Amino acid sequence: MKIGMVSLGCPKNQTDAETMLGILSEKGHEIVQNPQEAEVIVVNTCGFIDPAKQESIDAILEMSEYKKSGKCRILIATGCLAERYHEEIKEQLPEVDAVVGAGDFDKIAEVIEKADKGGYVSLWGHQNCDIAENLPRILTTPSYVAYLKIADGCDNNCTYCAIPMIRGHFRSRKIEDIVSEAEELAKSGVKELILIAQDTTRYGVDIYGEFSLDRLLVRLCKVDGIRWIRVHYYYTEAITESLIDVMAKNEKICHYIDMPIQHINNDILRRMARRTNKDEIVGKIAMIREKMPDAVIRTSIIVGFPGETEEQFCELCEFIEEARMDRVGVFAYSREENTPAAGFDGQIDEETKNDRRDRLMAIQQQISLEKNKEKIGSTIEVLCEGYDECSYMYFGRSYADSIGVDSTVYFAAEDEVEVGTFVKVEILDADEYDLTGKQIEG
């Protein structure tokens, strides 16, 4: 059958979608881009916070219209929303013919076969199963970059987060399986690997008895054809000196630390059930910068957590001003049902939460501008990603920028630059987010 897919949410969800596409293609189905042509439409949903849940519901309803105006006969909801709200989807979204939870995406072909015979299909509750290996995959990223999932699930149990109930316990893949997939990706032309998990720093603790991300990185550095290795989702308390030493001495590993600290006030961190404190966060940042002076540190912050006082928020603002991190994403607390924090006293109104988010982002914007201005006159390596017809310039990313979430480097070039190649760019101008320059030889 002709099958269309819409995938929402995080890169971990995206890799599940890519695997589903690979499985369906291998089974002889045809993957189509235009939902008007699709006989089956799969919506791979996110169920993390309220805006993401609403986006998923809207996508399901939008795709259901193709049952009237297109060729669609079967509409399937997969992923995190399907895992978390399978009963509600069945009751409130009659347009859906099947739900497939986060741990069952590898059964997508069987689900379609059953749905095609009539009757509702509901498959969920297997989010703690071992991660299936050697599955086919069709990349939805540009050909030169790929996400590489090294683990799934989470055991941190932060009080605001629903991920453990959706994705299950933390489960690592074996080093050999990850390296084998990396080698196949390299053979297909991938030059940048982005390692992902709910918590990459705890990689291997469940199967090897100790933090093993450093060991994995050493092995991945030996894969021919890979130029950049980037890691997402470090947790402060699990960042070891050994890990940073490995990053510092291996040129393939981007000196890019994506470390979501969420807050800095110790009382708030305790209420969040974070496994760290202010002194440790400050100490880890100092250690990273000492061992890797060119390290780019990205973090995420939650403002408006239940009970957060104006004084505690001001402490957070002062920390952001002093720490001068390169990238900061600020999110207003989302009250997620069935999480401990949802029942906490001191819930904060939306206006206050949004105001605090905006105030903190204004501080970071100024820091970002100043840091970018410091790069004027320097030369950086850029991975070319395309040509902008409006500015008549090429654009791409440096080691400091992950795909889809960070800054862009625009640059002029005298000769044509092929997408997916690395070039040297002299930086001539900068704003709060992006850099502008020109290609130079060398």
Coordinates of C-alpha atoms in Angstrom, one line a residue:
M1 CA 0.0 0.0 0.0
K2 CA 1.0 3.6 -0.3
I3 CA 1.9 4.9 3.1
G4 CA 2.4 8.5 4.4
M5 CA 3.9 9.5 7.7
V6 CA 3.9 12.6 9.9
S7 CA 6.5 12.5 12.7
L8 CA 6.5 15.0 15.6
G9 CA 8.5 15.5 18.7
C10 CA 12.1 14.9 19.6
P11 CA 14.9 13.2 17.6
K12 CA 14.4 10.0 19.6
N13 CA 10.9 9.9 18.2
Q14 CA 12.3 10.7 14.8
T15 CA 14.6 7.7 14.8
D16 CA 11.5 5.5 15.6
A17 CA 9.7 7.0 12.6
E18 CA 12.7 6.3 10.4
T19 CA 12.8 2.7 11.5
M20 CA 9.0 2.3 10.8
L21 CA 9.6 3.7 7.3
G22 CA 12.4 1.2 6.8
I23 CA 10.3 -1.7 8.0
L24 CA 7.4 -0.7 5.8
S25 CA 9.5 -0.2 2.7
E26 CA 11.2 -3.6 3.3
K27 CA 7.8 -5.2 3.4
G28 CA 7.0 -3.8 0.0
H29 CA 4.9 -0.8 0.8
E30 CA 5.5 2.5 -1.0
I31 CA 6.3 5.5 1.0
V32 CA 4.7 8.7 -0.4
Q33 CA 5.2 12.3 0.5
N34 CA 1.8 13.6 -0.5
P35 CA -0.9 12.5 2.1
Q36 CA -3.5 12.9 -0.7
E37 CA -2.0 9.8 -2.3
A38 CA -1.6 7.7 0.9
E39 CA -3.9 4.7 1.6
V40 CA -2.4 4.5 5.1
I41 CA -1.3 7.6 7.2
V42 CA 0.8 7.2 10.3
V43 CA 1.1 10.1 12.8
N44 CA 4.0 9.5 15.1
T45 CA 3.1 11.6 18.1
C46 CA 4.7 13.4 21.0
G47 CA 3.1 13.3 24.4
F48 CA 5.6 15.2 26.5
I49 CA 4.0 18.5 27.4
D50 CA 0.7 20.2 26.7
P51 CA 1.8 22.1 23.5
A52 CA 3.3 19.0 22.0
K53 CA 0.2 16.9 22.9
Q54 CA -2.1 19.5 21.2
E55 CA 0.2 19.6 18.1
S56 CA -0.2 15.8 17.9
I57 CA -3.9 15.9 18.2
D58 CA -4.1 18.6 15.6
A59 CA -2.0 16.5 13.2
I60 CA -4.2 13.5 13.7
L61 CA -7.3 15.5 13.0
E62 CA -5.7 17.2 9.9
M63 CA -4.7 13.8 8.5
S64 CA -8.1 12.4 9.2
E65 CA -9.5 14.8 6.6
Y66 CA -7.8 12.7 3.9
K67 CA -10.2 9.9 4.6
K68 CA -12.8 12.3 3.0
S69 CA -10.7 14.1 0.4
G70 CA -8.0 11.6 -0.4
K71 CA -7.4 7.8 -0.6
C72 CA -6.7 7.2 3.1
R73 CA -8.4 4.1 4.5
I74 CA -6.3 3.6 7.6
L75 CA -5.2 6.2 10.1
I76 CA -2.7 5.1 12.8
A77 CA -1.4 7.0 15.9
T78 CA 2.0 5.9 17.1
G79 CA 4.6 7.1 19.6
C80 CA 4.4 8.8 22.9
L81 CA 0.8 10.2 22.9
A82 CA -0.4 6.8 21.7
E83 CA 1.4 5.1 24.6
R84 CA 0.2 7.6 27.2
Y85 CA -3.3 8.2 26.1
H86 CA -4.3 5.0 24.1
E87 CA -7.7 4.8 25.8
E88 CA -8.5 8.5 25.3
I89 CA -7.6 8.2 21.6
K90 CA -9.9 5.3 21.2
E91 CA -12.8 7.1 22.9
Q92 CA -12.3 10.6 21.7
L93 CA -10.7 10.3 18.2
P94 CA -12.9 7.8 16.3
E95 CA -11.1 8.8 13.1
V96 CA -8.1 6.7 14.3
D97 CA -8.0 3.0 13.3
A98 CA -5.1 1.8 15.4
V99 CA -2.8 3.0 18.2
V100 CA 0.8 1.8 18.5
G101 CA 2.7 2.7 21.7
A102 CA 6.3 3.9 22.0
G103 CA 7.6 0.3 22.6
D104 CA 5.8 -1.3 19.7
F105 CA 6.9 0.8 16.6
D106 CA 8.7 -2.2 15.2
K107 CA 5.3 -4.0 14.9
I108 CA 4.0 -1.3 12.5
A109 CA 3.7 -3.7 9.5
E110 CA 1.7 -6.2 11.4
V111 CA -0.6 -3.5 12.8
I112 CA -1.3 -2.2 9.3
E113 CA -2.1 -5.8 8.1
K114 CA -4.5 -6.3 11.0
A115 CA -6.2 -2.9 10.5
D116 CA -6.6 -3.6 6.8
K117 CA -8.8 -6.6 7.7
G118 CA -11.1 -4.4 9.8
G119 CA -11.5 -3.7 13.5
Y120 CA -9.6 -1.5 15.9
V121 CA -6.0 -2.4 16.7
S122 CA -4.5 -1.3 20.1
L123 CA -0.9 -2.2 20.8
W124 CA 0.9 -0.6 23.8
G125 CA 2.4 -1.4 27.2
H126 CA 5.8 -2.8 26.0
Q127 CA 8.0 0.2 26.6
N128 CA 10.3 -1.8 28.8
C129 CA 11.2 -4.3 26.2
D130 CA 14.8 -4.7 25.0
I131 CA 15.7 -2.4 22.1
A132 CA 15.3 -4.3 18.8
E133 CA 18.5 -4.4 16.7
N134 CA 19.3 -4.7 13.0
L135 CA 16.1 -3.1 11.8
P136 CA 16.0 -1.2 8.5
R137 CA 15.9 2.5 8.5
I138 CA 15.2 5.4 6.1
L139 CA 16.7 8.6 7.1
T140 CA 14.5 11.7 7.2
T141 CA 17.5 14.0 8.0
P142 CA 19.7 15.4 5.3
S143 CA 21.9 12.7 3.9
Y144 CA 25.1 13.9 5.7
V145 CA 23.7 13.8 9.2
A146 CA 21.9 11.1 11.3
Y147 CA 20.7 10.7 14.8
L148 CA 22.0 7.5 16.6
K149 CA 20.0 6.3 19.5
I150 CA 22.3 4.7 22.1
A151 CA 19.7 4.1 24.8
D152 CA 16.0 4.5 25.6
G153 CA 13.9 5.1 28.6
C154 CA 14.8 7.0 31.8
D155 CA 15.3 6.1 35.5
N156 CA 15.8 9.7 36.8
N157 CA 12.1 10.2 37.7
C158 CA 12.2 14.0 37.8
T159 CA 8.9 15.1 39.4
Y160 CA 7.8 17.2 36.4
C161 CA 8.5 14.6 33.8
A162 CA 6.3 11.8 32.3
I163 CA 9.0 10.2 30.2
P164 CA 9.6 7.2 32.4
M165 CA 5.9 6.2 32.3
I166 CA 5.9 6.6 28.5
R167 CA 9.4 5.3 27.5
G168 CA 10.0 2.9 30.3
H169 CA 13.2 2.2 32.3
F170 CA 16.6 3.2 31.1
R171 CA 18.0 0.6 28.6
S172 CA 21.3 0.8 26.8
R173 CA 22.3 -0.7 23.5
K174 CA 25.5 -2.7 23.3
I175 CA 28.6 -0.9 22.0
E176 CA 29.0 -3.4 19.2
D177 CA 25.5 -2.8 17.9
I178 CA 25.8 0.9 18.0
V179 CA 29.2 0.9 16.2
S180 CA 27.8 -1.5 13.6
E181 CA 24.9 1.0 12.9
A182 CA 27.4 3.9 12.8
E183 CA 29.5 2.0 10.2
E184 CA 26.4 1.5 8.0
L185 CA 25.4 5.1 8.3
A186 CA 29.0 6.2 7.4
K187 CA 28.9 3.9 4.3
S188 CA 25.6 5.7 3.2
G189 CA 27.3 9.1 3.3
V190 CA 26.6 10.3 6.8
K191 CA 29.4 12.6 8.1
E192 CA 27.8 13.8 11.4
L193 CA 26.5 11.5 14.0
I194 CA 24.3 12.9 16.8
L195 CA 24.1 10.5 19.8
I196 CA 20.8 10.7 21.6
A197 CA 19.0 9.1 24.6
Q198 CA 16.9 10.4 27.4
D199 CA 20.2 10.6 29.3
T200 CA 23.3 9.9 27.3
T201 CA 25.7 10.3 30.3
R202 CA 24.3 7.2 32.0
Y203 CA 24.9 5.1 28.9
G204 CA 26.1 1.6 29.7
V205 CA 25.5 1.7 33.5
D206 CA 22.7 -0.9 33.1
I207 CA 24.7 -3.4 31.0
Y208 CA 28.3 -2.7 31.9
G209 CA 27.9 -1.6 35.5
E210 CA 29.5 1.8 35.0
F211 CA 29.2 5.0 33.0
S212 CA 30.5 4.0 29.5
L213 CA 29.9 6.9 27.2
D214 CA 33.6 7.6 27.1
R215 CA 34.3 4.0 25.9
L216 CA 31.6 4.2 23.3
L217 CA 32.9 7.5 22.0
V218 CA 36.4 6.1 21.6
R219 CA 35.0 3.2 19.5
L220 CA 32.9 5.6 17.3
C221 CA 35.9 7.8 16.6
K222 CA 37.4 4.9 14.7
V223 CA 34.5 4.7 12.3
D224 CA 35.8 5.8 8.8
G225 CA 33.9 8.5 7.1
I226 CA 32.5 10.2 10.2
R227 CA 33.8 13.7 10.6
W228 CA 31.7 15.0 13.6
I229 CA 30.3 13.2 16.6
R230 CA 27.9 15.2 18.6
V231 CA 26.2 14.2 21.9
H232 CA 22.9 15.4 23.2
Y233 CA 21.4 15.3 26.7
Y234 CA 24.2 15.2 29.2
Y235 CA 23.2 15.2 32.9
T236 CA 25.4 17.2 35.1
E237 CA 26.0 14.7 37.9
A238 CA 27.1 12.0 35.4
I239 CA 29.6 14.1 33.5
T240 CA 33.0 12.6 34.5
E241 CA 36.5 13.9 34.0
S242 CA 37.2 10.8 32.0
L243 CA 34.4 11.7 29.6
I244 CA 35.6 15.3 29.1
D245 CA 39.2 14.0 28.6
V246 CA 38.1 11.7 25.8
M247 CA 36.2 14.6 24.2
A248 CA 39.1 17.0 24.5
K249 CA 41.6 14.7 22.8
N250 CA 39.5 13.3 20.0
E251 CA 39.1 15.8 17.1
K252 CA 36.0 14.0 15.7
I253 CA 34.0 14.7 18.9
C254 CA 32.4 18.2 18.8
H255 CA 33.2 20.2 21.9
Y256 CA 29.5 20.7 22.4
I257 CA 27.9 20.0 25.8
D258 CA 24.1 19.8 25.8
M259 CA 23.4 19.8 29.5
P260 CA 19.8 20.5 30.7
I261 CA 20.2 21.8 34.3
Q262 CA 16.5 23.0 34.6
H263 CA 17.2 25.3 37.5
I264 CA 20.0 26.5 39.9
N265 CA 18.2 27.0 43.2
N266 CA 18.9 24.1 45.5
D267 CA 15.3 24.0 46.9
I268 CA 13.8 23.9 43.5
L269 CA 16.3 21.3 42.3
R270 CA 15.3 19.1 45.3
R271 CA 11.6 19.5 44.5
M272 CA 12.3 18.6 40.9
A273 CA 14.1 15.5 42.2
R274 CA 17.2 16.4 40.2
R275 CA 20.3 14.5 41.3
T276 CA 22.5 17.6 41.5
N277 CA 22.9 20.9 43.3
K278 CA 24.2 24.4 42.5
D279 CA 27.8 23.8 43.6
E280 CA 28.1 20.7 41.5
I281 CA 26.6 22.5 38.4
V282 CA 29.0 25.4 38.9
G283 CA 31.9 23.0 39.4
K284 CA 31.1 20.9 36.3
I285 CA 30.9 24.0 34.1
A286 CA 34.3 25.1 35.4
M287 CA 35.8 21.7 34.9
I288 CA 34.5 21.5 31.3
R289 CA 35.9 25.0 30.5
E290 CA 39.2 24.2 32.0
K291 CA 39.7 21.0 30.0
M292 CA 38.0 22.3 26.8
P293 CA 38.4 26.1 26.6
D294 CA 36.5 26.1 23.3
A295 CA 33.5 24.1 24.7
V296 CA 30.1 25.3 23.8
I297 CA 27.6 24.7 26.6
R298 CA 23.9 24.5 25.8
T299 CA 21.3 24.1 28.6
S300 CA 17.5 24.2 29.2
I301 CA 15.7 25.9 32.1
I302 CA 12.3 25.5 33.5
V303 CA 10.7 28.6 35.1
G304 CA 7.5 28.8 37.1
F305 CA 8.0 25.4 38.8
P306 CA 5.5 25.0 41.6
G307 CA 6.6 27.1 44.6
E308 CA 9.3 29.1 42.7
T309 CA 9.5 32.4 44.5
E310 CA 10.6 35.7 42.9
E311 CA 13.8 35.5 44.9
Q312 CA 14.6 32.0 43.6
F313 CA 13.9 33.2 40.1
C314 CA 16.2 36.1 40.6
E315 CA 18.9 33.7 41.8
L316 CA 18.5 31.8 38.5
C317 CA 18.8 35.1 36.5
E318 CA 22.0 36.0 38.3
F319 CA 23.4 32.5 37.6
I320 CA 22.6 32.8 33.9
E321 CA 24.3 36.2 33.8
E322 CA 27.4 34.9 35.6
A323 CA 27.7 31.5 33.8
R324 CA 27.4 33.0 30.3
M325 CA 26.5 29.8 28.6
D326 CA 26.4 29.7 24.9
R327 CA 22.9 28.4 24.3
V328 CA 19.9 28.6 26.8
G329 CA 16.4 27.3 26.1
V330 CA 13.8 28.6 28.6
F331 CA 10.5 26.8 29.1
A332 CA 7.5 27.7 31.2
Y333 CA 6.6 24.7 33.6
S334 CA 4.0 22.4 32.1
R335 CA 1.7 20.7 34.7
E336 CA 1.7 17.1 33.5
E337 CA -1.0 14.8 34.9
N338 CA 0.2 11.7 36.9
T339 CA 3.5 13.4 37.7
P340 CA 4.4 14.2 41.3
A341 CA 4.8 17.9 40.6
A342 CA 1.3 18.2 39.3
G343 CA 0.1 17.7 42.8
F344 CA 2.5 20.1 44.5
D345 CA 1.2 23.2 46.3
G346 CA 2.2 26.6 44.9
Q347 CA 1.2 26.2 41.3
I348 CA 2.1 29.4 39.4
D349 CA -0.2 31.2 37.0
E350 CA 0.5 31.2 33.3
E351 CA 1.1 35.0 33.1
T352 CA 3.8 34.8 35.8
K353 CA 5.4 31.8 34.2
N354 CA 5.5 33.4 30.7
D355 CA 6.8 36.7 32.2
R356 CA 9.7 34.9 33.9
R357 CA 10.5 33.0 30.7
D358 CA 10.6 36.2 28.7
R359 CA 12.8 38.0 31.3
L360 CA 15.3 35.2 31.4
M361 CA 15.4 34.9 27.6
A362 CA 16.1 38.7 27.3
I363 CA 19.2 38.2 29.6
Q364 CA 20.4 35.3 27.5
Q365 CA 19.8 37.2 24.2
Q366 CA 22.3 39.8 25.3
I367 CA 24.8 37.2 26.3
S368 CA 24.4 35.4 23.0
L369 CA 24.9 38.7 21.1
E370 CA 28.1 39.5 23.0
K371 CA 29.5 36.0 22.6
N372 CA 28.8 36.0 18.8
K373 CA 30.4 39.5 18.5
E374 CA 33.5 38.0 20.0
K375 CA 33.7 35.6 17.0
I376 CA 34.1 38.4 14.5
G377 CA 37.5 38.1 12.8
S378 CA 37.9 34.4 13.6
T379 CA 37.9 31.5 11.2
I380 CA 35.6 28.5 11.8
E381 CA 34.8 25.2 10.0
V382 CA 31.3 25.1 8.7
L383 CA 29.2 22.2 7.3
C384 CA 27.4 23.6 4.3
E385 CA 23.6 22.9 4.3
G386 CA 22.3 24.9 1.4
Y387 CA 22.0 28.2 -0.4
D388 CA 19.7 31.0 0.6
E389 CA 18.1 32.6 -2.4
C390 CA 17.1 35.7 -0.5
S391 CA 20.5 36.7 0.9
Y392 CA 22.5 35.1 -2.0
M393 CA 24.6 33.3 0.5
Y394 CA 25.3 29.7 1.5
F395 CA 24.5 28.6 5.0
G396 CA 25.5 25.9 7.4
R397 CA 26.6 25.0 11.0
S398 CA 29.7 25.0 13.0
Y399 CA 30.6 22.5 15.7
A400 CA 28.8 24.9 18.1
D401 CA 25.5 24.3 16.4
S402 CA 23.3 21.2 16.4
I403 CA 20.8 20.7 13.6
G404 CA 17.4 22.3 14.0
V405 CA 18.0 23.9 17.5
D406 CA 21.0 26.2 17.3
S407 CA 22.5 29.0 15.2
T408 CA 23.2 29.3 11.5
V409 CA 26.4 30.5 9.8
Y410 CA 25.7 32.4 6.5
F411 CA 28.7 32.8 4.2
A412 CA 29.5 34.2 0.7
A413 CA 31.6 32.0 -1.6
E414 CA 33.2 32.7 -5.0
D415 CA 32.7 29.2 -6.3
E416 CA 29.8 26.7 -5.9
V417 CA 29.8 24.9 -2.5
E418 CA 28.4 21.4 -2.4
V419 CA 25.9 20.7 0.3
G420 CA 27.3 18.3 2.9
T421 CA 30.9 19.5 2.6
F422 CA 33.1 21.3 5.1
V423 CA 34.5 24.8 4.4
K424 CA 36.5 27.4 6.3
V425 CA 34.6 30.6 6.9
E426 CA 35.9 34.0 8.2
I427 CA 33.3 35.6 10.4
L428 CA 32.6 39.2 9.5
D429 CA 29.4 40.0 11.3
A430 CA 27.1 38.6 14.0
D431 CA 23.7 39.1 15.7
E432 CA 22.0 37.5 18.7
Y433 CA 21.7 34.1 16.9
D434 CA 23.5 33.9 13.6
L435 CA 27.0 34.6 12.2
T436 CA 27.8 35.9 8.7
G437 CA 31.1 35.6 6.9
K438 CA 32.9 34.5 3.7
Q439 CA 34.6 31.3 2.6
I440 CA 38.3 31.3 2.6
E441 CA 40.9 28.9 1.3
G442 CA 42.5 26.3 3.6

